[in-house]
mmCIF file of C-alpha atoms in Angstrom:
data_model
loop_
_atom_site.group_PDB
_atom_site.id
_atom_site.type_symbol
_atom_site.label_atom_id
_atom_site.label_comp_id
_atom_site.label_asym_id
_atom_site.label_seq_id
_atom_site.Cartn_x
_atom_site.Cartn_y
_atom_site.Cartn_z
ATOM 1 C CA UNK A 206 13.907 -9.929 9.791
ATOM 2 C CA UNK A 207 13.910 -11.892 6.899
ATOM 3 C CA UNK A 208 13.031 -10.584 3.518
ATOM 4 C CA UNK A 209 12.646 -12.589 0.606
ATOM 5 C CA UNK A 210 12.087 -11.987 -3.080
ATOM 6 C CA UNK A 211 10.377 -15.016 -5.400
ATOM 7 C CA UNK A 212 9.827 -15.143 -8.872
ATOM 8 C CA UNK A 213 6.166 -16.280 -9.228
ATOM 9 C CA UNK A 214 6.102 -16.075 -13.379
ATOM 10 C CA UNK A 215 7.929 -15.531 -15.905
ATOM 11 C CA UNK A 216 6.416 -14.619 -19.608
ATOM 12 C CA UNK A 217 8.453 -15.104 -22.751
ATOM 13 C CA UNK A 218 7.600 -15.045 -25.906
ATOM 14 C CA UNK A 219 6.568 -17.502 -28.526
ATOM 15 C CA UNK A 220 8.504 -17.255 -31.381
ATOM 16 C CA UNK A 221 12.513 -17.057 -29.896
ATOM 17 C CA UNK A 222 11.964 -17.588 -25.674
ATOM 18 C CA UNK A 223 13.329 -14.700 -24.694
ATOM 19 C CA UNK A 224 11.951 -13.256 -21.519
ATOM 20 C CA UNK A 225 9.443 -10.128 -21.583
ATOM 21 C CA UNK A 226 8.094 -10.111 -17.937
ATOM 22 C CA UNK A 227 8.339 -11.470 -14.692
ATOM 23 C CA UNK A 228 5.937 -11.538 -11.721
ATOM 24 C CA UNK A 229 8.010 -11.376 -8.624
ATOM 25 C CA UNK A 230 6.500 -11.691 -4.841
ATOM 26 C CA UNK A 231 8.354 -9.604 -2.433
ATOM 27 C CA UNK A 232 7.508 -10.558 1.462
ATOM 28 C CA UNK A 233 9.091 -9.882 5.117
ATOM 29 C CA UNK A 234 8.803 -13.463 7.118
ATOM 30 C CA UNK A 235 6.535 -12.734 9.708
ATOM 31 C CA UNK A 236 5.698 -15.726 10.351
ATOM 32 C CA UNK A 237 2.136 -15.079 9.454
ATOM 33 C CA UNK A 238 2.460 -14.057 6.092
ATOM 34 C CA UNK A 239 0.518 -10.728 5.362
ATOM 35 C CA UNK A 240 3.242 -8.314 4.470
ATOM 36 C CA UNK A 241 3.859 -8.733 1.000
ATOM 37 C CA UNK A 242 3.792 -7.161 -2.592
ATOM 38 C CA UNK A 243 3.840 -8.599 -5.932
ATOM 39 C CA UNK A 244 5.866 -6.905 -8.928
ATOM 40 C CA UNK A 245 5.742 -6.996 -12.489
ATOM 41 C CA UNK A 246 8.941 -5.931 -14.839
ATOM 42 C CA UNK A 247 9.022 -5.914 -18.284
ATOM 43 C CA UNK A 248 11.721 -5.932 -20.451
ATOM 44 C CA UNK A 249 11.847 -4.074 -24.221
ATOM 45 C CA UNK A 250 11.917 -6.450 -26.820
ATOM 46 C CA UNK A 251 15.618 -7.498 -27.256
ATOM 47 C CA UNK A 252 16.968 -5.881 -23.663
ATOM 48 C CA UNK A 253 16.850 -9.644 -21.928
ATOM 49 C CA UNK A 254 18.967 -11.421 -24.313
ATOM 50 C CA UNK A 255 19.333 -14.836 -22.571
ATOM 51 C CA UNK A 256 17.797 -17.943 -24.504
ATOM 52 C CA UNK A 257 15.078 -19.614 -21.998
ATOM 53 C CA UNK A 258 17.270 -22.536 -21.497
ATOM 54 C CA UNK A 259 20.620 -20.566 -20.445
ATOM 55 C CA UNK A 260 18.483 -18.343 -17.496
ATOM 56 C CA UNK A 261 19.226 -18.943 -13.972
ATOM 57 C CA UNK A 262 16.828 -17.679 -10.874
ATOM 58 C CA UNK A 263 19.750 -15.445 -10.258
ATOM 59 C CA UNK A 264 19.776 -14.207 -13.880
ATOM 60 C CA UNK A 265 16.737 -13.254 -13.138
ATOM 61 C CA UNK A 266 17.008 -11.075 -9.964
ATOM 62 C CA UNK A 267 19.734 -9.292 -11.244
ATOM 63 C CA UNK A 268 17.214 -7.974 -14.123
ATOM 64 C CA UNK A 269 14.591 -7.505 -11.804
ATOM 65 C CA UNK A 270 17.113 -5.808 -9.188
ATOM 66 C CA UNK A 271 18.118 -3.492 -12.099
ATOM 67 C CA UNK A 272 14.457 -2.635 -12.967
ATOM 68 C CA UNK A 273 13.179 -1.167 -9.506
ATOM 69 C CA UNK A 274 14.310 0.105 -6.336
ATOM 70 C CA UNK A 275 15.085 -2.404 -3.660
ATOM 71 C CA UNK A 276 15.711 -0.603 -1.440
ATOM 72 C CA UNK A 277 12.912 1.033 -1.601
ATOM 73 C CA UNK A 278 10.595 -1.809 -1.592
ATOM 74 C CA UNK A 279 12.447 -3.384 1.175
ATOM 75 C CA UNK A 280 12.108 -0.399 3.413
ATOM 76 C CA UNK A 281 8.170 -0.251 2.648
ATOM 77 C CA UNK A 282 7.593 -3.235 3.738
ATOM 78 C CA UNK A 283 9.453 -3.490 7.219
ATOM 79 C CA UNK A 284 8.157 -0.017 7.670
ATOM 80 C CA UNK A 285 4.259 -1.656 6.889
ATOM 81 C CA UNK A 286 5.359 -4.654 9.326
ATOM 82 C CA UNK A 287 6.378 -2.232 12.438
ATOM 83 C CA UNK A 288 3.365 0.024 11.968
ATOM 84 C CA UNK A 289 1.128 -3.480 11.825
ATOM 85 C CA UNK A 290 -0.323 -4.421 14.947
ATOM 86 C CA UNK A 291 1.199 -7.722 16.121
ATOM 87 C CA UNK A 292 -1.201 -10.509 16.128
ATOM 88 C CA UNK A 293 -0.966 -14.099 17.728
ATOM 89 C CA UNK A 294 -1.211 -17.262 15.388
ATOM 90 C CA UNK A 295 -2.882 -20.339 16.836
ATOM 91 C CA UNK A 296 -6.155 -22.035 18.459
ATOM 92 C CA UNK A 297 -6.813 -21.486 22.110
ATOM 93 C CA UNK A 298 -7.571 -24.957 22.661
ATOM 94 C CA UNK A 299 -4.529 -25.900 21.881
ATOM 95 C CA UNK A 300 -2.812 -24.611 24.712
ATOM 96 C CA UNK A 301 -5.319 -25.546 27.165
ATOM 97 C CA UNK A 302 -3.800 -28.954 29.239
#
């Protein structure tokens, strides 16, 4: 089971770039889709010190990792997916010959 963490959106600010807040999208590939959650972290001014132009998406994740419990957000969500009844994906017609 595949779990996968995106960044969605990052905010900086204005006047220097420096990062303030990300909006992350946690999911478990289902294959359907549904068992996800979307984070925000925020940063203090001057705790993300990285110019806009030097960040990496791993940069990233390492701040975000360091700002919640993944762990804990991983477990929730395969724990969600195994409770979830399992559904089929597809068109009957389709399969009819």
């Amino acid at each position: 089971m595949d779990i996968v963490w995106k960044i969605e959106k990052l905010n900086s600010r204005e006047s220097d770039g420096y990062v303030t807040s990300a909006n992350v999208k946690v999911y478990v590939d289902d294959s359907i889709g549904n068992n996800f959650i979307t984070l925000a972290c925020s940063w203090p001014h001057g705790e993300m010190s990285t110019p806009y132009e030097q960040l990496t998406e791993t940069k990233i994740m390492n701040w975000v990792f360091a700002s919640c419990d993944k762990e804990a957000i991983e477990s929730s969500l395969v724990s969600q997916l195994t409770k979830a009844p399992k559904l089929n994906v597809g068109l009957p017609w389709t399969t009819l010959q």
